[in-house]
PDB file of C-alpha atoms in Angstrom:
ATOM      1  CA  SER W   1     -25.804  28.584 -14.713  1.00 50.00           C
ATOM      2  CA  ILE W   2     -24.140  26.539 -11.382  1.00 59.00           C
ATOM      3  CA  SER W   3     -27.401  24.685 -11.329  1.00 61.00           C
ATOM      4  CA  HIS W   4     -26.940  22.931 -14.973  1.00 68.00           C
ATOM      5  CA  LEU W   5     -23.245  22.037 -13.242  1.00 66.00           C
ATOM      6  CA  PRO W   6     -23.137  18.177 -12.614  1.00 66.00           C
ATOM      7  CA  ALA W   7     -22.874  17.110  -9.008  1.00 60.00           C
ATOM      8  CA  PRO W   8     -19.180  16.438  -8.023  1.00 59.00           C
ATOM      9  CA  PRO W   9     -18.842  12.689  -7.428  1.00 59.00           C
ATOM     10  CA  THR W  10     -19.271  10.860  -3.889  1.00 61.00           C
ATOM     11  CA  ALA W  11     -16.822   8.399  -2.383  1.00 56.00           C
ATOM     12  CA  ILE W  12     -19.636   5.705  -2.879  1.00 55.00           C
ATOM     13  CA  THR W  13     -20.110   6.619  -7.078  1.00 57.00           C
ATOM     14  CA  LEU W  14     -15.518   6.729  -6.975  1.00 55.00           C
ATOM     15  CA  THR W  15     -15.695   3.361  -5.548  1.00 58.00           C
ATOM     16  CA  MET W  16     -17.773   2.082  -7.473  1.00 58.00           C
ATOM     17  CA  SER W  17     -16.496   3.578 -11.145  1.00 70.00           C
ATOM     18  CA  ILE W  18     -13.056   2.631  -9.652  1.00 73.00           C
ATOM     19  CA  PHE W  19     -13.161  -0.691  -9.441  1.00 75.00           C
ATOM     20  CA  SER W  20     -15.792  -1.471 -11.895  1.00 80.00           C
ATOM     21  CA  ASP W  21     -14.436  -3.705 -13.734  1.00 88.00           C
ATOM     22  CA  LEU W  22     -10.980  -5.622 -13.194  1.00 90.00           C
ATOM     23  CA  PRO W  23      -8.299  -3.909 -15.217  1.00 91.00           C
ATOM     24  CA  ARG W  24      -9.598  -0.869 -13.679  1.00 91.00           C
ATOM     25  CA  THR W  25      -9.445  -2.012 -10.085  1.00 92.00           C
ATOM     26  CA  LEU W  26      -6.085  -3.228 -10.541  1.00 94.00           C
ATOM     27  CA  ALA W  27      -5.216  -0.158 -12.206  1.00 93.00           C
ATOM     28  CA  ALA W  28      -7.140   1.215  -9.151  1.00 93.00           C
ATOM     29  CA  THR W  29      -5.118  -0.977  -6.462  1.00 95.00           C
ATOM     30  CA  ALA W  30      -1.474  -0.094  -8.321  1.00 96.00           C
ATOM     31  CA  ALA W  31      -2.484   2.523  -7.694  1.00 95.00           C
ATOM     32  CA  ILE W  32      -3.512   3.245  -4.432  1.00 95.00           C
ATOM     33  CA  LEU W  33      -0.629   0.757  -3.275  1.00 96.00           C
ATOM     34  CA  VAL W  34       2.653   3.259  -4.405  1.00 97.00           C
ATOM     35  CA  LEU W  35       0.309   6.721  -2.918  1.00 96.00           C
ATOM     36  CA  LYS W  36       0.680   3.683  -0.358  1.00 96.00           C
ATOM     37  CA  HIS W  37       3.894   3.675  -0.543  1.00 96.00           C
ATOM     38  CA  ALA W  38       5.454   7.257  -1.058  1.00 95.00           C
ATOM     39  CA  SER W  39       3.319   8.117   1.890  1.00 95.00           C
ATOM     40  CA  ILE W  40       4.902   6.198   3.867  1.00 95.00           C
ATOM     41  CA  THR W  41       8.746   7.333   2.413  1.00 92.00           C
ATOM     42  CA  LEU W  42       7.557  10.674   3.201  1.00 90.00           C
ATOM     43  CA  LEU W  43       7.154   9.677   6.304  1.00 91.00           C
ATOM     44  CA  GLN W  44       9.917   8.051   6.827  1.00 90.00           C
ATOM     45  CA  VAL W  45      12.332  11.376   5.384  1.00 86.00           C
ATOM     46  CA  ARG W  46      10.402  13.515   8.296  1.00 87.00           C
ATOM     47  CA  GLU W  47      11.413  11.934  10.211  1.00 89.00           C
ATOM     48  CA  ARG W  48      14.683  11.524  10.082  1.00 86.00           C
ATOM     49  CA  SER W  49      14.464  15.287   9.465  1.00 82.00           C
ATOM     50  CA  ARG W  50      13.636  15.075  12.415  1.00 82.00           C
ATOM     51  CA  GLU W  51      15.165  12.788  14.155  1.00 82.00           C
ATOM     52  CA  GLY W  52      19.285  13.936  12.236  1.00 77.00           C
ATOM     53  CA  ALA W  53      19.130  10.533  11.245  1.00 76.00           C
ATOM     54  CA  VAL W  54      20.032  10.542   7.831  1.00 72.00           C
ATOM     55  CA  LEU W  55      21.453   7.307   6.169  1.00 72.00           C
ATOM     56  CA  ASN W  56      24.457   9.020   4.333  1.00 68.00           C
ATOM     57  CA  PRO W  57      26.459  11.106   6.189  1.00 69.00           C
ATOM     58  CA  GLU W  58      27.559  12.692   3.573  1.00 70.00           C
ATOM     59  CA  ASP W  59      24.422  14.552   3.681  1.00 66.00           C
ATOM     60  CA  THR W  60      24.495  16.313   7.360  1.00 66.00           C
ATOM     61  CA  SER W  61      26.939  19.028   4.676  1.00 67.00           C
ATOM     62  CA  SER W  62      25.080  19.046   2.063  1.00 68.00           C
ATOM     63  CA  ALA W  63      23.367  21.783   0.141  1.00 70.00           C
ATOM     64  CA  ILE W  64      20.612  20.024   1.679  1.00 66.00           C
ATOM     65  CA  LYS W  65      20.822  20.492   5.841  1.00 66.00           C
ATOM     66  CA  PRO W  66      19.579  23.378   5.627  1.00 68.00           C
ATOM     67  CA  LEU W  67      16.069  21.358   5.037  1.00 71.00           C
ATOM     68  CA  PHE W  68      16.221  19.249   7.447  1.00 68.00           C
ATOM     69  CA  PRO W  69      14.476  21.189   9.768  1.00 68.00           C
ATOM     70  CA  ILE W  70      11.802  22.630   7.152  1.00 70.00           C
ATOM     71  CA  LEU W  71      10.867  18.642   7.285  1.00 72.00           C
ATOM     72  CA  GLY W  72      11.135  17.442   9.976  1.00 73.00           C
ATOM     73  CA  ALA W  73       9.052  20.477  11.957  1.00 76.00           C
ATOM     74  CA  GLY W  74       6.669  19.378  13.853  1.00 80.00           C
ATOM     75  CA  PRO W  75       6.237  16.929  17.244  1.00 83.00           C
ATOM     76  CA  SER W  76       7.734  13.750  16.843  1.00 84.00           C
ATOM     77  CA  PHE W  77       5.915  10.074  15.545  1.00 87.00           C
ATOM     78  CA  GLY W  78       8.783   7.925  17.995  1.00 89.00           C
ATOM     79  CA  GLY W  79      11.556   8.523  16.743  1.00 90.00           C
ATOM     80  CA  ARG W  80      13.972   5.593  16.018  1.00 91.00           C
ATOM     81  CA  ALA W  81      11.028   3.313  17.140  1.00 91.00           C
ATOM     82  CA  PHE W  82       9.275   5.116  14.221  1.00 92.00           C
ATOM     83  CA  LEU W  83      11.434   4.739  11.779  1.00 93.00           C
ATOM     84  CA  ASP W  84      12.373   0.642  12.234  1.00 92.00           C
ATOM     85  CA  ARG W  85       8.476   0.856  11.697  1.00 93.00           C
ATOM     86  CA  CYS W  86       9.064   2.470   8.388  1.00 94.00           C
ATOM     87  CA  ASP W  87      11.060   0.519   7.766  1.00 94.00           C
ATOM     88  CA  LEU W  88       9.484  -2.908   8.042  1.00 93.00           C
ATOM     89  CA  ILE W  89       6.845  -2.162   5.969  1.00 95.00           C
ATOM     90  CA  LEU W  90       8.111  -0.866   3.362  1.00 95.00           C
ATOM     91  CA  MET W  91      10.121  -4.200   3.040  1.00 95.00           C
ATOM     92  CA  ASN W  92       6.781  -5.573   4.198  1.00 94.00           C
ATOM     93  CA  ASN W  93       5.529  -3.601   0.858  1.00 95.00           C
ATOM     94  CA  ILE W  94       8.394  -5.043  -0.805  1.00 95.00           C
ATOM     95  CA  TYR W  95       7.731  -8.583  -0.709  1.00 94.00           C
ATOM     96  CA  ASN W  96       3.918  -8.120  -0.869  1.00 95.00           C
ATOM     97  CA  GLU W  97       2.514  -5.777  -2.936  1.00 97.00           C
ATOM     98  CA  PRO W  98       4.440  -6.665  -6.470  1.00 96.00           C
ATOM     99  CA  MET W  99       3.518 -10.470  -6.515  1.00 96.00           C
ATOM    100  CA  PHE W 100       0.285 -10.252  -5.929  1.00 97.00           C
ATOM    101  CA  LEU W 101      -0.224  -7.607  -9.114  1.00 96.00           C
ATOM    102  CA  ALA W 102       2.242  -9.797 -11.291  1.00 96.00           C
ATOM    103  CA  LEU W 103      -0.166 -12.076 -10.746  1.00 96.00           C
ATOM    104  CA  ALA W 104      -3.128 -10.190 -11.320  1.00 95.00           C
ATOM    105  CA  PHE W 105      -2.045  -8.646 -14.815  1.00 93.00           C
ATOM    106  CA  ALA W 106      -0.421 -11.813 -15.843  1.00 94.00           C
ATOM    107  CA  ALA W 107      -3.956 -13.387 -14.875  1.00 94.00           C
ATOM    108  CA  LEU W 108      -5.543 -10.872 -17.411  1.00 91.00           C
ATOM    109  CA  GLY W 109      -2.978 -11.099 -20.042  1.00 91.00           C
ATOM    110  CA  ALA W 110      -3.753 -15.130 -20.198  1.00 92.00           C
ATOM    111  CA  SER W 111      -7.915 -14.977 -20.112  1.00 90.00           C
ATOM    112  CA  ALA W 112      -6.920 -16.732 -16.194  1.00 91.00           C
ATOM    113  CA  VAL W 113      -8.786 -14.334 -14.850  1.00 91.00           C
ATOM    114  CA  PRO W 114     -10.991 -15.739 -11.657  1.00 91.00           C
ATOM    115  CA  GLU W 115     -15.063 -15.276 -11.481  1.00 91.00           C
ATOM    116  CA  ASN W 116     -14.333 -13.359  -8.228  1.00 93.00           C
ATOM    117  CA  ALA W 117     -10.798 -11.600  -8.891  1.00 94.00           C
ATOM    118  CA  ILE W 118     -12.648  -7.855  -8.520  1.00 94.00           C
ATOM    119  CA  THR W 119     -13.995  -8.683  -4.498  1.00 94.00           C
ATOM    120  CA  ILE W 120      -9.889 -10.532  -4.125  1.00 96.00           C
ATOM    121  CA  THR W 121      -8.576  -7.211  -5.372  1.00 96.00           C
ATOM    122  CA  GLN W 122     -10.010  -5.320  -2.602  1.00 94.00           C
ATOM    123  CA  VAL W 123      -9.535  -7.128  -0.328  1.00 96.00           C
ATOM    124  CA  PHE W 124      -6.014  -7.708  -0.420  1.00 97.00           C
ATOM    125  CA  LEU W 125      -5.872  -4.099  -0.964  1.00 97.00           C
ATOM    126  CA  GLY W 126      -7.773  -3.691   2.444  1.00 96.00           C
ATOM    127  CA  ALA W 127      -5.543  -5.282   4.246  1.00 97.00           C
ATOM    128  CA  ARG W 128      -2.023  -3.679   2.714  1.00 97.00           C
ATOM    129  CA  ILE W 129      -3.812  -0.694   4.130  1.00 96.00           C
ATOM    130  CA  GLY W 130      -4.730  -2.123   7.146  1.00 95.00           C
ATOM    131  CA  HIS W 131      -1.586  -3.822   7.774  1.00 95.00           C
ATOM    132  CA  SER W 132       0.487  -0.272   7.151  1.00 95.00           C
ATOM    133  CA  LEU W 133      -2.306   1.287   9.021  1.00 93.00           C
ATOM    134  CA  SER W 134      -1.048  -1.715  12.090  1.00 91.00           C
ATOM    135  CA  TYR W 135       2.734  -0.706  11.648  1.00 88.00           C
ATOM    136  CA  LEU W 136       2.316   2.561  11.009  1.00 89.00           C
ATOM    137  CA  PHE W 137       0.901   3.037  14.902  1.00 86.00           C
ATOM    138  CA  GLY W 138       2.963   0.467  16.358  1.00 80.00           C
ATOM    139  CA  THR W 139       1.954  -0.585  19.524  1.00 75.00           C
ATOM    140  CA  THR W 140      -1.349   1.802  20.181  1.00 72.00           C
ATOM    141  CA  ILE W 141      -2.740  -1.402  18.171  1.00 73.00           C
ATOM    142  CA  ASN W 142      -1.858  -4.848  19.408  1.00 73.00           C
ATOM    143  CA  SER W 143      -0.375  -7.563  16.934  1.00 84.00           C
ATOM    144  CA  VAL W 144      -3.202  -9.078  16.390  1.00 89.00           C
ATOM    145  CA  PHE W 145      -4.894  -6.517  13.863  1.00 90.00           C
ATOM    146  CA  ARG W 146      -0.577  -6.467  11.303  1.00 90.00           C
ATOM    147  CA  THR W 147      -1.122 -10.361  11.688  1.00 92.00           C
ATOM    148  CA  ALA W 148      -4.955 -10.842  10.572  1.00 94.00           C
ATOM    149  CA  THR W 149      -4.377  -7.508   8.495  1.00 95.00           C
ATOM    150  CA  PHE W 150      -1.612 -10.458   6.985  1.00 95.00           C
ATOM    151  CA  LEU W 151      -2.497 -12.897   6.981  1.00 97.00           C
ATOM    152  CA  THR W 152      -5.864 -11.608   4.839  1.00 97.00           C
ATOM    153  CA  GLY W 153      -3.099  -9.973   2.090  1.00 97.00           C
ATOM    154  CA  PHE W 154      -2.052 -13.589   1.822  1.00 97.00           C
ATOM    155  CA  ALA W 155      -5.208 -15.812   1.814  1.00 98.00           C
ATOM    156  CA  ALA W 156      -5.907 -13.618  -1.003  1.00 98.00           C
ATOM    157  CA  THR W 157      -2.695 -13.669  -2.958  1.00 97.00           C
ATOM    158  CA  GLY W 158      -2.289 -17.237  -2.771  1.00 97.00           C
ATOM    159  CA  LEU W 159      -7.427 -17.483  -3.752  1.00 97.00           C
ATOM    160  CA  PHE W 160      -6.242 -15.895  -6.452  1.00 96.00           C
ATOM    161  CA  ALA W 161      -3.339 -18.077  -7.466  1.00 96.00           C
ATOM    162  CA  VAL W 162      -5.033 -21.065  -7.265  1.00 96.00           C
ATOM    163  CA  SER W 163      -8.067 -19.471  -8.848  1.00 94.00           C
ATOM    164  CA  VAL W 164      -5.703 -18.523 -12.080  1.00 95.00           C
ATOM    165  CA  LEU W 165      -4.115 -21.782 -11.844  1.00 94.00           C
ATOM    166  CA  GLN W 166      -7.802 -23.198 -11.527  1.00 92.00           C
ATOM    167  CA  GLY W 167      -8.180 -21.006 -14.951  1.00 88.00           C
ATOM    168  CA  LEU W 168      -5.119 -21.676 -16.925  1.00 90.00           C
ATOM    169  CA  GLY W 169      -6.780 -25.695 -16.263  1.00 84.00           C
ATOM    170  CA  ASP W 170     -10.031 -24.992 -17.532  1.00 77.00           C
ATOM    171  CA  SER W 171      -9.331 -22.536 -20.462  1.00 61.00           C
ATOM    172  CA  SER W 172      -6.305 -25.509 -21.581  1.00 57.00           C
ATOM    173  CA  SER W 173      -9.585 -27.934 -22.546  1.00 52.00           C
ATOM    174  CA  ASP W 174     -11.515 -25.900 -24.638  1.00 50.00           C
TER     175      ASP W 174
END
């Protein structure tokens, strides 16, 4: 009977499961960041299609041209200004997110994982999501929030790096 089926996981139990240990935390963080990046890219494709702002001139005469009205259906997200914000988000992602993940996975491989690695990773992930959202909403959210989220992610990366170096120093004296 249906009453014997387990209840679906709640957001809290799912979150606790995803962030239960460092390998799962890093895998979940990487997956979430990839999905965030892909979402921004899709929003950008949608706005480019709507605005006719293709990057490659040959796209305007290619077989994909009939898809533009479908991909760009609905109201504008802000036209060129939105596209510029998406470019800034994607570039910022490229500079900041792989560096943190590479450091974290290297620390895991070198057995130099900081005690608070899961917390630092969660703070980094939250900061990166907040940073992207603050860029997407443009002037609706002021630059103080965007700067605060950037600095939080930057500080998390720095703290993780210093903690890894300390862990490497401690493990070399064993």
